[in-house]
mmCIF file of C-alpha atoms in Angstrom:
data_model
loop_
_atom_site.group_PDB
_atom_site.id
_atom_site.type_symbol
_atom_site.label_atom_id
_atom_site.label_comp_id
_atom_site.label_asym_id
_atom_site.label_seq_id
_atom_site.Cartn_x
_atom_site.Cartn_y
_atom_site.Cartn_z
ATOM 1 C CA MET Z 1 -34.423 8.619 -31.457
ATOM 2 C CA ILE Z 2 -36.634 10.972 -29.445
ATOM 3 C CA GLY Z 3 -38.278 9.686 -26.271
ATOM 4 C CA GLU Z 4 -41.562 11.166 -25.025
ATOM 5 C CA HIS Z 5 -42.494 11.387 -21.342
ATOM 6 C CA GLU Z 6 -44.921 12.879 -18.847
ATOM 7 C CA THR Z 7 -43.824 13.630 -15.290
ATOM 8 C CA ASN Z 8 -45.914 14.877 -12.385
ATOM 9 C CA VAL Z 9 -44.230 17.837 -10.705
ATOM 10 C CA ARG Z 10 -45.979 19.007 -7.530
ATOM 11 C CA GLY Z 11 -49.349 18.014 -8.937
ATOM 12 C CA THR Z 12 -48.724 19.402 -12.437
ATOM 13 C CA ASN Z 13 -48.178 17.023 -15.349
ATOM 14 C CA ILE Z 14 -45.254 18.154 -17.499
ATOM 15 C CA HIS Z 15 -44.795 16.814 -21.024
ATOM 16 C CA TRP Z 16 -41.202 16.468 -22.193
ATOM 17 C CA LEU Z 17 -38.963 14.960 -24.853
ATOM 18 C CA GLU Z 18 -35.381 13.728 -24.739
ATOM 19 C CA ALA Z 19 -32.615 12.448 -26.975
ATOM 20 C CA GLY Z 20 -29.116 11.198 -26.239
ATOM 21 C CA SER Z 21 -27.498 10.480 -22.890
ATOM 22 C CA GLY Z 22 -24.971 11.879 -20.458
ATOM 23 C CA ASP Z 23 -24.600 14.365 -17.630
ATOM 24 C CA GLU Z 24 -25.325 18.101 -17.750
ATOM 25 C CA PRO Z 25 -27.794 17.905 -20.622
ATOM 26 C CA PHE Z 26 -28.994 20.655 -22.875
ATOM 27 C CA LEU Z 27 -32.244 21.825 -21.255
ATOM 28 C CA LEU Z 28 -34.365 23.303 -24.041
ATOM 29 C CA ILE Z 29 -37.004 25.862 -23.049
ATOM 30 C CA HIS Z 30 -39.442 27.144 -25.658
ATOM 31 C CA GLY Z 31 -40.825 30.659 -25.989
ATOM 32 C CA PHE Z 32 -44.205 32.299 -25.534
ATOM 33 C CA GLY Z 33 -47.162 30.555 -27.176
ATOM 34 C CA SER Z 34 -44.942 27.661 -28.171
ATOM 35 C CA SER Z 35 -44.049 24.095 -27.185
ATOM 36 C CA THR Z 36 -41.499 21.327 -27.664
ATOM 37 C CA ALA Z 37 -42.499 21.334 -31.354
ATOM 38 C CA LYS Z 38 -39.953 24.055 -32.048
ATOM 39 C CA TRP Z 39 -37.080 21.863 -30.821
ATOM 40 C CA LEU Z 40 -37.873 18.716 -32.812
ATOM 41 C CA ASP Z 41 -35.274 19.245 -35.532
ATOM 42 C CA VAL Z 42 -32.379 19.991 -33.178
ATOM 43 C CA LEU Z 43 -33.105 17.375 -30.508
ATOM 44 C CA PRO Z 44 -31.433 14.548 -32.502
ATOM 45 C CA LEU Z 45 -28.507 16.818 -33.437
ATOM 46 C CA LEU Z 46 -27.869 17.882 -29.856
ATOM 47 C CA GLY Z 47 -28.604 14.366 -28.595
ATOM 48 C CA ALA Z 48 -25.764 13.020 -30.717
ATOM 49 C CA GLU Z 49 -23.421 15.125 -28.553
ATOM 50 C CA ARG Z 50 -24.986 14.773 -25.102
ATOM 51 C CA ARG Z 51 -28.386 14.315 -23.513
ATOM 52 C CA ALA Z 52 -30.935 16.907 -24.634
ATOM 53 C CA ILE Z 53 -34.248 17.537 -22.882
ATOM 54 C CA ALA Z 54 -37.104 19.733 -24.122
ATOM 55 C CA LEU Z 55 -40.161 20.404 -21.981
ATOM 56 C CA ASP Z 56 -43.525 22.046 -22.442
ATOM 57 C CA LEU Z 57 -43.666 24.809 -19.853
ATOM 58 C CA PRO Z 58 -46.645 24.810 -17.479
ATOM 59 C CA GLY Z 59 -49.566 26.351 -19.343
ATOM 60 C CA PHE Z 60 -48.195 25.490 -22.779
ATOM 61 C CA GLY Z 61 -48.194 22.547 -25.158
ATOM 62 C CA ALA Z 62 -49.292 19.269 -23.598
ATOM 63 C CA SER Z 63 -48.415 20.249 -20.022
ATOM 64 C CA ASP Z 64 -51.001 21.175 -17.394
ATOM 65 C CA ALA Z 65 -51.845 24.811 -16.610
ATOM 66 C CA PRO Z 66 -51.776 25.303 -12.823
ATOM 67 C CA ALA Z 67 -52.711 28.557 -11.112
ATOM 68 C CA GLY Z 68 -49.798 30.973 -10.883
ATOM 69 C CA PRO Z 69 -48.459 34.378 -11.932
ATOM 70 C CA TYR Z 70 -46.504 32.979 -14.912
ATOM 71 C CA SER Z 71 -43.721 35.504 -14.466
ATOM 72 C CA PRO Z 72 -40.270 34.580 -15.832
ATOM 73 C CA ALA Z 73 -39.045 33.995 -12.266
ATOM 74 C CA TRP Z 74 -42.048 31.780 -11.437
ATOM 75 C CA LEU Z 75 -41.563 29.773 -14.627
ATOM 76 C CA ALA Z 76 -37.843 29.402 -13.842
ATOM 77 C CA GLY Z 77 -38.834 27.932 -10.484
ATOM 78 C CA ALA Z 78 -41.217 25.532 -12.221
ATOM 79 C CA VAL Z 79 -38.439 24.341 -14.538
ATOM 80 C CA LEU Z 80 -36.069 23.874 -11.593
ATOM 81 C CA ALA Z 81 -38.735 21.765 -9.855
ATOM 82 C CA PHE Z 82 -39.084 19.705 -13.038
ATOM 83 C CA CYS Z 83 -35.316 19.139 -13.087
ATOM 84 C CA ASP Z 84 -35.456 17.997 -9.456
ATOM 85 C CA GLU Z 85 -38.203 15.510 -10.290
ATOM 86 C CA ILE Z 86 -36.315 13.914 -13.204
ATOM 87 C CA GLY Z 87 -32.962 13.951 -11.386
ATOM 88 C CA VAL Z 88 -31.101 16.641 -13.338
ATOM 89 C CA ALA Z 89 -28.863 18.571 -10.936
ATOM 90 C CA ARG Z 90 -27.151 20.772 -13.529
ATOM 91 C CA ALA Z 91 -27.825 21.520 -17.165
ATOM 92 C CA ILE Z 92 -26.979 23.822 -20.027
ATOM 93 C CA TRP Z 93 -30.087 25.983 -19.942
ATOM 94 C CA THR Z 94 -30.978 26.822 -23.529
ATOM 95 C CA GLY Z 95 -33.984 29.088 -23.963
ATOM 96 C CA ASN Z 96 -35.622 30.693 -26.982
ATOM 97 C CA SER Z 97 -37.422 34.041 -26.640
ATOM 98 C CA LEU Z 98 -39.372 33.931 -23.345
ATOM 99 C CA GLY Z 99 -37.497 30.686 -22.643
ATOM 100 C CA GLY Z 100 -34.254 32.641 -22.835
ATOM 101 C CA LEU Z 101 -35.480 35.098 -20.221
ATOM 102 C CA ILE Z 102 -36.557 32.184 -18.016
ATOM 103 C CA ALA Z 103 -33.070 30.670 -18.337
ATOM 104 C CA ILE Z 104 -31.502 34.027 -17.426
ATOM 105 C CA HIS Z 105 -33.609 34.189 -14.256
ATOM 106 C CA ALA Z 106 -32.567 30.641 -13.317
ATOM 107 C CA ALA Z 107 -28.879 31.380 -13.910
ATOM 108 C CA ALA Z 108 -29.045 34.533 -11.786
ATOM 109 C CA ALA Z 109 -30.984 32.908 -8.932
ATOM 110 C CA GLU Z 110 -29.518 29.365 -8.883
ATOM 111 C CA PRO Z 111 -26.088 29.461 -10.594
ATOM 112 C CA GLU Z 112 -25.058 26.117 -9.119
ATOM 113 C CA ARG Z 113 -27.871 24.504 -11.152
ATOM 114 C CA VAL Z 114 -26.851 26.122 -14.446
ATOM 115 C CA ALA Z 115 -23.672 24.725 -16.009
ATOM 116 C CA ALA Z 116 -23.973 27.265 -18.820
ATOM 117 C CA LEU Z 117 -26.579 29.527 -20.396
ATOM 118 C CA ILE Z 118 -27.571 29.802 -24.058
ATOM 119 C CA GLY Z 119 -30.030 32.593 -24.846
ATOM 120 C CA VAL Z 120 -31.609 32.110 -28.270
ATOM 121 C CA ASP Z 121 -33.159 35.358 -29.507
ATOM 122 C CA ALA Z 122 -33.921 35.856 -25.830
ATOM 123 C CA ALA Z 123 -36.780 38.096 -24.700
ATOM 124 C CA LEU Z 124 -34.672 41.104 -23.757
ATOM 125 C CA PRO Z 125 -35.396 44.817 -24.223
ATOM 126 C CA THR Z 126 -34.290 46.322 -27.513
ATOM 127 C CA GLU Z 127 -33.104 49.852 -28.190
ATOM 128 C CA SER Z 128 -36.324 50.399 -30.132
ATOM 129 C CA ALA Z 129 -38.593 48.983 -27.416
ATOM 130 C CA GLY Z 130 -40.398 52.313 -27.181
ATOM 131 C CA ARG Z 131 -41.451 52.014 -30.824
ATOM 132 C CA PRO Z 132 -42.894 48.500 -31.206
ATOM 133 C CA ASN Z 133 -43.733 47.528 -34.765
ATOM 134 C CA ALA Z 134 -47.130 46.318 -35.940
ATOM 135 C CA ARG Z 135 -46.134 42.641 -35.670
ATOM 136 C CA VAL Z 136 -45.301 43.032 -31.978
ATOM 137 C CA LEU Z 137 -48.457 45.022 -31.270
ATOM 138 C CA VAL Z 138 -50.729 42.435 -32.878
ATOM 139 C CA SER Z 139 -48.887 39.393 -31.530
ATOM 140 C CA PHE Z 140 -48.179 40.395 -27.953
ATOM 141 C CA VAL Z 141 -49.479 43.756 -26.747
ATOM 142 C CA ALA Z 142 -53.198 43.319 -27.479
ATOM 143 C CA PRO Z 143 -53.445 39.824 -25.885
ATOM 144 C CA ALA Z 144 -51.683 41.197 -22.770
ATOM 145 C CA LEU Z 145 -54.455 43.706 -22.053
ATOM 146 C CA PRO Z 146 -56.393 43.161 -18.800
ATOM 147 C CA VAL Z 147 -59.789 41.444 -19.122
ATOM 148 C CA VAL Z 148 -59.963 41.484 -22.920
ATOM 149 C CA GLY Z 149 -56.663 39.643 -23.422
ATOM 150 C CA GLU Z 150 -58.127 36.241 -22.607
ATOM 151 C CA LEU Z 151 -61.120 36.884 -24.873
ATOM 152 C CA ILE Z 152 -58.799 37.894 -27.716
ATOM 153 C CA TYR Z 153 -56.708 34.760 -27.234
ATOM 154 C CA ARG Z 154 -59.700 32.388 -27.090
ATOM 155 C CA ARG Z 155 -61.108 33.863 -30.288
ATOM 156 C CA TYR Z 156 -57.681 33.763 -31.938
ATOM 157 C CA VAL Z 157 -57.111 30.033 -31.324
ATOM 158 C CA ARG Z 158 -60.481 29.099 -32.862
ATOM 159 C CA ARG Z 159 -59.139 29.959 -36.308
ATOM 160 C CA PRO Z 160 -57.952 27.089 -38.551
ATOM 161 C CA PRO Z 161 -54.705 25.725 -37.065
ATOM 162 C CA GLU Z 162 -52.963 25.693 -40.443
ATOM 163 C CA VAL Z 163 -53.678 29.415 -40.803
ATOM 164 C CA LEU Z 164 -52.388 30.143 -37.301
ATOM 165 C CA VAL Z 165 -49.151 28.273 -37.949
ATOM 166 C CA ARG Z 166 -48.631 29.864 -41.348
ATOM 167 C CA GLU Z 167 -49.080 33.358 -39.911
ATOM 168 C CA SER Z 168 -46.750 32.563 -37.016
ATOM 169 C CA LEU Z 169 -44.032 31.294 -39.343
ATOM 170 C CA GLU Z 170 -44.361 34.343 -41.580
ATOM 171 C CA ARG Z 171 -43.963 36.529 -38.507
ATOM 172 C CA ASN Z 172 -41.096 34.595 -36.923
ATOM 173 C CA CYS Z 173 -39.047 33.249 -39.836
ATOM 174 C CA ALA Z 174 -36.834 34.853 -42.436
ATOM 175 C CA ARG Z 175 -37.722 32.038 -44.856
ATOM 176 C CA PRO Z 176 -40.733 30.014 -43.661
ATOM 177 C CA GLU Z 177 -40.368 27.507 -46.492
ATOM 178 C CA ARG Z 178 -37.347 26.025 -44.698
ATOM 179 C CA ILE Z 179 -39.464 24.595 -41.873
ATOM 180 C CA SER Z 180 -39.442 20.790 -41.981
ATOM 181 C CA GLU Z 181 -42.590 18.738 -42.529
ATOM 182 C CA THR Z 182 -42.115 17.146 -39.109
ATOM 183 C CA THR Z 183 -42.047 20.499 -37.371
ATOM 184 C CA TRP Z 184 -44.954 21.828 -39.448
ATOM 185 C CA ALA Z 185 -47.129 18.852 -38.452
ATOM 186 C CA ALA Z 186 -46.213 19.242 -34.774
ATOM 187 C CA LEU Z 187 -46.953 22.973 -34.822
ATOM 188 C CA VAL Z 188 -50.359 22.374 -36.419
ATOM 189 C CA ALA Z 189 -51.196 19.702 -33.831
ATOM 190 C CA ASP Z 190 -50.130 22.082 -31.067
ATOM 191 C CA ALA Z 191 -52.320 24.880 -32.478
ATOM 192 C CA ARG Z 192 -55.283 22.522 -32.780
ATOM 193 C CA GLY Z 193 -54.888 21.478 -29.151
ATOM 194 C CA ARG Z 194 -55.252 25.017 -27.784
ATOM 195 C CA VAL Z 195 -59.011 25.195 -28.386
ATOM 196 C CA GLY Z 196 -61.346 24.728 -25.419
ATOM 197 C CA ARG Z 197 -58.694 24.961 -22.695
ATOM 198 C CA PRO Z 198 -59.632 27.939 -20.477
ATOM 199 C CA ALA Z 199 -56.902 27.297 -17.898
ATOM 200 C CA HIS Z 200 -54.294 27.392 -20.645
ATOM 201 C CA ALA Z 201 -55.807 30.582 -22.055
ATOM 202 C CA ARG Z 202 -55.428 32.258 -18.659
ATOM 203 C CA ALA Z 203 -51.854 30.989 -18.355
ATOM 204 C CA VAL Z 204 -50.890 32.269 -21.806
ATOM 205 C CA VAL Z 205 -52.361 35.718 -21.155
ATOM 206 C CA ARG Z 206 -50.594 35.990 -17.787
ATOM 207 C CA ALA Z 207 -47.258 34.852 -19.235
ATOM 208 C CA ASN Z 208 -47.618 37.321 -22.088
ATOM 209 C CA ARG Z 209 -48.432 40.210 -19.750
ATOM 210 C CA GLN Z 210 -45.438 39.407 -17.536
ATOM 211 C CA MET Z 211 -43.143 39.182 -20.554
ATOM 212 C CA MET Z 212 -44.340 42.528 -21.917
ATOM 213 C CA TRP Z 213 -43.719 44.157 -18.543
ATOM 214 C CA ALA Z 214 -40.195 42.703 -18.493
ATOM 215 C CA LEU Z 215 -39.504 44.249 -21.897
ATOM 216 C CA SER Z 216 -41.015 47.661 -21.158
ATOM 217 C CA ALA Z 217 -41.888 49.049 -17.709
ATOM 218 C CA ARG Z 218 -39.476 46.650 -15.983
ATOM 219 C CA ARG Z 219 -36.739 46.754 -18.613
ATOM 220 C CA GLU Z 220 -34.045 48.032 -16.236
ATOM 221 C CA GLN Z 221 -34.951 45.309 -13.734
ATOM 222 C CA THR Z 222 -34.615 42.766 -16.557
ATOM 223 C CA TRP Z 223 -31.144 44.053 -17.400
ATOM 224 C CA ARG Z 224 -30.148 43.867 -13.714
ATOM 225 C CA VAL Z 225 -31.154 40.208 -13.634
ATOM 226 C CA LEU Z 226 -28.956 39.547 -16.673
ATOM 227 C CA GLU Z 227 -26.044 41.453 -15.140
ATOM 228 C CA ALA Z 228 -26.248 39.169 -12.084
ATOM 229 C CA VAL Z 229 -25.491 36.072 -14.203
ATOM 230 C CA ARG Z 230 -22.105 34.504 -13.420
ATOM 231 C CA VAL Z 231 -22.146 31.363 -15.570
ATOM 232 C CA PRO Z 232 -20.663 30.875 -19.071
ATOM 233 C CA THR Z 233 -23.118 32.490 -21.470
ATOM 234 C CA LEU Z 234 -23.699 32.374 -25.212
ATOM 235 C CA PHE Z 235 -26.325 34.288 -27.148
ATOM 236 C CA ILE Z 236 -27.443 32.929 -30.517
ATOM 237 C CA TRP Z 237 -29.460 35.310 -32.681
ATOM 238 C CA GLY Z 238 -31.125 35.268 -36.056
ATOM 239 C CA ALA Z 239 -29.894 38.255 -38.052
ATOM 240 C CA ARG Z 240 -33.388 38.828 -39.446
ATOM 241 C CA ASP Z 241 -35.369 38.537 -36.220
ATOM 242 C CA ARG Z 242 -38.257 40.996 -36.596
ATOM 243 C CA LEU Z 243 -39.679 40.404 -33.104
ATOM 244 C CA ILE Z 244 -36.590 40.900 -30.920
ATOM 245 C CA SER Z 245 -33.902 42.426 -33.081
ATOM 246 C CA VAL Z 246 -30.257 41.474 -32.828
ATOM 247 C CA ASP Z 247 -29.452 44.775 -31.103
ATOM 248 C CA ALA Z 248 -30.874 43.157 -27.933
ATOM 249 C CA GLY Z 249 -28.190 40.473 -28.205
ATOM 250 C CA GLU Z 250 -25.523 43.078 -28.868
ATOM 251 C CA GLN Z 251 -26.585 45.037 -25.800
ATOM 252 C CA ALA Z 252 -26.654 41.825 -23.757
ATOM 253 C CA VAL Z 253 -22.997 41.018 -24.443
ATOM 254 C CA ARG Z 254 -22.050 44.605 -23.590
ATOM 255 C CA ARG Z 255 -23.828 44.303 -20.257
ATOM 256 C CA LEU Z 256 -22.490 40.814 -19.470
ATOM 257 C CA PRO Z 257 -18.683 40.767 -19.828
ATOM 258 C CA GLY Z 258 -17.306 37.453 -21.036
ATOM 259 C CA SER Z 259 -20.489 36.425 -22.797
ATOM 260 C CA GLU Z 260 -20.484 35.634 -26.510
ATOM 261 C CA LEU Z 261 -22.818 36.333 -29.426
ATOM 262 C CA VAL Z 262 -23.255 34.191 -32.548
ATOM 263 C CA VAL Z 263 -25.428 35.725 -35.276
ATOM 264 C CA ILE Z 264 -26.921 33.378 -37.885
ATOM 265 C CA ASP Z 265 -27.372 35.073 -41.247
ATOM 266 C CA ASP Z 266 -30.708 34.970 -43.081
ATOM 267 C CA CYS Z 267 -32.494 33.570 -40.032
ATOM 268 C CA GLY Z 268 -35.398 34.784 -37.920
ATOM 269 C CA HIS Z 269 -36.647 34.510 -34.339
ATOM 270 C CA ASN Z 270 -36.383 30.701 -33.985
ATOM 271 C CA PRO Z 271 -32.931 29.616 -35.251
ATOM 272 C CA GLN Z 272 -33.301 26.141 -33.745
ATOM 273 C CA MET Z 273 -36.316 25.578 -36.005
ATOM 274 C CA GLU Z 274 -35.382 27.553 -39.115
ATOM 275 C CA CYS Z 275 -31.610 26.908 -39.179
ATOM 276 C CA PRO Z 276 -31.165 23.755 -37.056
ATOM 277 C CA ASP Z 277 -27.743 22.751 -38.378
ATOM 278 C CA GLU Z 278 -26.191 26.175 -37.768
ATOM 279 C CA PHE Z 279 -27.861 26.422 -34.391
ATOM 280 C CA ALA Z 280 -26.717 22.971 -33.261
ATOM 281 C CA ALA Z 281 -23.153 23.624 -34.419
ATOM 282 C CA ALA Z 282 -22.955 26.818 -32.350
ATOM 283 C CA ALA Z 283 -24.544 25.243 -29.266
ATOM 284 C CA ILE Z 284 -22.348 22.131 -29.393
ATOM 285 C CA ALA Z 285 -19.142 24.134 -29.903
ATOM 286 C CA PHE Z 286 -20.011 26.268 -26.882
ATOM 287 C CA ALA Z 287 -20.873 23.226 -24.736
ATOM 288 C CA ARG Z 288 -17.551 21.611 -25.608
ATOM 289 C CA LYS Z 289 -15.713 24.796 -24.673
ATOM 290 C CA VAL Z 290 -17.510 24.954 -21.329
ATOM 291 C CA SER Z 291 -16.729 21.288 -20.616
ATOM 292 C CA ALA Z 292 -13.063 21.779 -21.509
ATOM 293 C CA ARG Z 293 -12.783 24.683 -19.065
ATOM 294 C CA ALA Z 294 -14.430 22.630 -16.314
ATOM 295 C CA ASP Z 295 -11.955 19.759 -16.850
ATOM 296 C CA ARG Z 296 -8.879 21.921 -16.341
#
């Protein structure tokens, strides 16, 4: 059973979901332009093992959109404040795409708060970052442009929500037909809710711009943040991710000794949504390993 909540964190209402019980929960952080909808299928699976919490980041989903830079470090601070408010001292930070980069920043800055780190197709620079493909250009670069980015985004979200979701799944998934009806309905509702929310439009554009900087002009700074991580780390990657290719995960484990990489065959950018059983199995096995080490 999935519980739904809203918690006020320093004047910002944060929407979140949870399943299961126990200490050191999985803390599930979605990616850019996303929400808790992309964790719906794995929440019950992870919750059967231990408590699992998924939140809508500030500026996304059903959470408020306060003023702020929306950099990965700022968002990591917002998630830490959320954890303080709900009484979670330590968690297994599990982030997809931009959420993975946010989790990396938290692990580097506040390691005592991060029991372990799981980066899921994390937003990290790829070897081919200097040659972005058309999907990346259309999806991320154009909306990150100063001034016009917000206009592009506002016009984009006025399109039929079913069309927006279908295009997103075709871009992100190896096999979009595998997406469950529950997740499809939640994604459509999320897309429909983006219209007429100027504060959220500004937040999305700022978050996108900061993410693009982290993957390009600030790529070496991004790698230095990763190299500062000193907590148990697992990367889970879809073998057919066309947005952030698996070579980013391979480079990550080379740069972070002791980290692990699990590649899920025939899977795209959101393994937790497209291949929930395989994703949950990898995450749970890693969490058990981390707990066993801590008990020694």
